[in-house]
């Protein structure tokens, strides 16, 4: 898969994930938030909880389980970026880290709440 195809797949998956989350009642705050530590795909609120979401999209099952793509290093970068984002907010909300996987080959979306924790 070329870089442009990969980016297109990611963009499509993120749009579908955002629609899915909105249907579940989540309030999208930011999409593709860029900070010094990296990028967070979607930042939203689930009632009184700030949720940082990593979206993983794929067009086939040949690349393995997308949950495995969010390794410890990726989690650390998301955490650094989340801390930066939270330091700019006026509210002190609880937060959590979720992963949404989007399988474009069968249009299946899975949402993993509290997918990982950071210390």
mmCIF file of C-alpha atoms in Angstrom:
data_model
loop_
_atom_site.group_PDB
_atom_site.id
_atom_site.type_symbol
_atom_site.label_atom_id
_atom_site.label_comp_id
_atom_site.label_asym_id
_atom_site.label_seq_id
_atom_site.Cartn_x
_atom_site.Cartn_y
_atom_site.Cartn_z
ATOM 1 C CA UNK A 1 0.000 0.000 0.000
ATOM 2 C CA UNK A 2 1.458 3.383 -0.967
ATOM 3 C CA UNK A 3 1.673 6.320 1.425
ATOM 4 C CA UNK A 4 -1.180 8.140 -0.335
ATOM 5 C CA UNK A 5 -3.398 5.024 -0.201
ATOM 6 C CA UNK A 6 -2.520 4.564 3.463
ATOM 7 C CA UNK A 7 -3.389 8.201 4.222
ATOM 8 C CA UNK A 8 -6.684 7.866 2.327
ATOM 9 C CA UNK A 9 -7.522 4.712 4.288
ATOM 10 C CA UNK A 10 -6.703 6.474 7.557
ATOM 11 C CA UNK A 11 -8.753 9.549 6.684
ATOM 12 C CA UNK A 12 -11.738 7.421 5.668
ATOM 13 C CA UNK A 13 -11.471 5.332 8.825
ATOM 14 C CA UNK A 14 -11.232 8.398 11.067
ATOM 15 C CA UNK A 15 -14.348 9.928 9.469
ATOM 16 C CA UNK A 16 -16.299 6.695 10.006
ATOM 17 C CA UNK A 17 -15.037 6.435 13.592
ATOM 18 C CA UNK A 18 -16.095 10.027 14.341
ATOM 19 C CA UNK A 19 -19.590 9.390 12.935
ATOM 20 C CA UNK A 20 -19.828 6.199 14.996
ATOM 21 C CA UNK A 21 -18.785 7.997 18.197
ATOM 22 C CA UNK A 22 -21.246 10.834 17.599
ATOM 23 C CA UNK A 23 -24.056 8.279 17.181
ATOM 24 C CA UNK A 24 -23.012 6.833 20.564
ATOM 25 C CA UNK A 25 -23.443 10.305 22.100
ATOM 26 C CA UNK A 26 -19.815 11.377 22.272
ATOM 27 C CA UNK A 27 -19.088 15.078 21.783
ATOM 28 C CA UNK A 28 -16.162 15.483 19.374
ATOM 29 C CA UNK A 29 -13.804 18.222 20.602
ATOM 30 C CA UNK A 30 -10.901 17.860 18.157
ATOM 31 C CA UNK A 31 -9.872 15.758 15.187
ATOM 32 C CA UNK A 32 -6.233 15.245 14.218
ATOM 33 C CA UNK A 33 -4.874 17.233 17.143
ATOM 34 C CA UNK A 34 -1.158 17.857 16.672
ATOM 35 C CA UNK A 35 1.091 18.493 19.633
ATOM 36 C CA UNK A 36 4.802 18.339 20.311
ATOM 37 C CA UNK A 37 4.553 14.629 21.174
ATOM 38 C CA UNK A 38 2.589 13.606 18.120
ATOM 39 C CA UNK A 39 -0.993 13.393 16.925
ATOM 40 C CA UNK A 40 -4.240 12.232 18.493
ATOM 41 C CA UNK A 41 -6.852 11.178 15.963
ATOM 42 C CA UNK A 42 -9.963 12.131 17.919
ATOM 43 C CA UNK A 43 -10.481 13.919 21.226
ATOM 44 C CA UNK A 44 -14.016 13.823 22.558
ATOM 45 C CA UNK A 45 -16.107 13.898 25.696
ATOM 46 C CA UNK A 46 -18.088 10.997 27.025
ATOM 47 C CA UNK A 47 -20.167 12.755 29.677
ATOM 48 C CA UNK A 48 -17.590 14.077 32.172
ATOM 49 C CA UNK A 49 -14.632 12.144 30.773
ATOM 50 C CA UNK A 50 -12.176 13.430 28.178
ATOM 51 C CA UNK A 51 -11.432 10.588 25.767
ATOM 52 C CA UNK A 52 -8.320 10.377 23.588
ATOM 53 C CA UNK A 53 -8.945 8.012 20.696
ATOM 54 C CA UNK A 54 -6.496 6.305 18.380
ATOM 55 C CA UNK A 55 -8.161 5.108 15.177
ATOM 56 C CA UNK A 56 -6.686 2.184 13.263
ATOM 57 C CA UNK A 57 -8.088 1.434 9.818
ATOM 58 C CA UNK A 58 -7.408 -1.354 7.373
ATOM 59 C CA UNK A 59 -8.677 -2.604 4.032
ATOM 60 C CA UNK A 60 -7.792 -6.256 4.591
ATOM 61 C CA UNK A 61 -6.870 -8.641 7.373
ATOM 62 C CA UNK A 62 -3.440 -9.346 5.859
ATOM 63 C CA UNK A 63 -1.661 -6.862 8.142
ATOM 64 C CA UNK A 64 -2.737 -8.494 11.407
ATOM 65 C CA UNK A 65 -4.723 -7.213 14.343
ATOM 66 C CA UNK A 66 -4.898 -3.393 14.354
ATOM 67 C CA UNK A 67 -4.863 -3.364 18.172
ATOM 68 C CA UNK A 68 -1.298 -4.671 18.006
ATOM 69 C CA UNK A 69 -0.319 -1.568 16.032
ATOM 70 C CA UNK A 70 -0.789 0.589 19.142
ATOM 71 C CA UNK A 71 2.404 -0.551 20.826
ATOM 72 C CA UNK A 72 4.000 0.834 24.001
ATOM 73 C CA UNK A 73 5.899 3.546 22.105
ATOM 74 C CA UNK A 74 2.733 4.709 20.334
ATOM 75 C CA UNK A 75 0.871 4.737 23.655
ATOM 76 C CA UNK A 76 3.637 6.832 25.214
ATOM 77 C CA UNK A 77 3.456 9.387 22.383
ATOM 78 C CA UNK A 78 -0.332 9.581 22.682
ATOM 79 C CA UNK A 79 0.064 10.112 26.436
ATOM 80 C CA UNK A 80 2.586 12.932 25.957
ATOM 81 C CA UNK A 81 0.284 14.647 23.480
ATOM 82 C CA UNK A 82 -2.739 14.134 25.749
ATOM 83 C CA UNK A 83 -0.862 15.729 28.677
ATOM 84 C CA UNK A 84 -0.006 18.693 26.492
ATOM 85 C CA UNK A 85 -3.646 19.040 25.396
ATOM 86 C CA UNK A 86 -4.941 18.784 28.969
ATOM 87 C CA UNK A 87 -2.486 21.402 30.219
ATOM 88 C CA UNK A 88 -4.155 23.896 27.833
ATOM 89 C CA UNK A 89 -7.669 23.174 29.119
ATOM 90 C CA UNK A 90 -9.401 25.053 31.910
ATOM 91 C CA UNK A 91 -11.335 22.017 33.183
ATOM 92 C CA UNK A 92 -9.794 19.239 35.201
ATOM 93 C CA UNK A 93 -11.568 16.244 33.673
ATOM 94 C CA UNK A 94 -10.833 12.579 34.130
ATOM 95 C CA UNK A 95 -9.490 11.056 30.953
ATOM 96 C CA UNK A 96 -9.152 7.706 29.288
ATOM 97 C CA UNK A 97 -7.542 6.210 26.192
ATOM 98 C CA UNK A 98 -9.661 4.292 23.685
ATOM 99 C CA UNK A 99 -8.921 2.598 20.387
ATOM 100 C CA UNK A 100 -11.390 2.385 17.513
ATOM 101 C CA UNK A 101 -10.657 -0.084 14.735
ATOM 102 C CA UNK A 102 -12.272 0.253 11.328
ATOM 103 C CA UNK A 103 -12.216 -2.655 8.884
ATOM 104 C CA UNK A 104 -13.062 -1.091 5.538
ATOM 105 C CA UNK A 105 -13.280 -4.477 3.811
ATOM 106 C CA UNK A 106 -16.485 -5.307 5.695
ATOM 107 C CA UNK A 107 -17.347 -1.905 7.217
ATOM 108 C CA UNK A 108 -16.932 -3.200 10.771
ATOM 109 C CA UNK A 109 -16.161 -0.761 13.589
ATOM 110 C CA UNK A 110 -15.002 -1.886 17.022
ATOM 111 C CA UNK A 111 -14.586 0.437 20.002
ATOM 112 C CA UNK A 112 -12.247 -0.559 22.826
ATOM 113 C CA UNK A 113 -12.815 1.658 25.869
ATOM 114 C CA UNK A 114 -9.932 2.016 28.337
ATOM 115 C CA UNK A 115 -7.715 0.256 25.812
ATOM 116 C CA UNK A 116 -4.570 1.283 27.680
ATOM 117 C CA UNK A 117 -3.440 3.215 30.725
ATOM 118 C CA UNK A 118 -0.486 5.471 31.280
ATOM 119 C CA UNK A 119 1.268 6.212 34.531
#
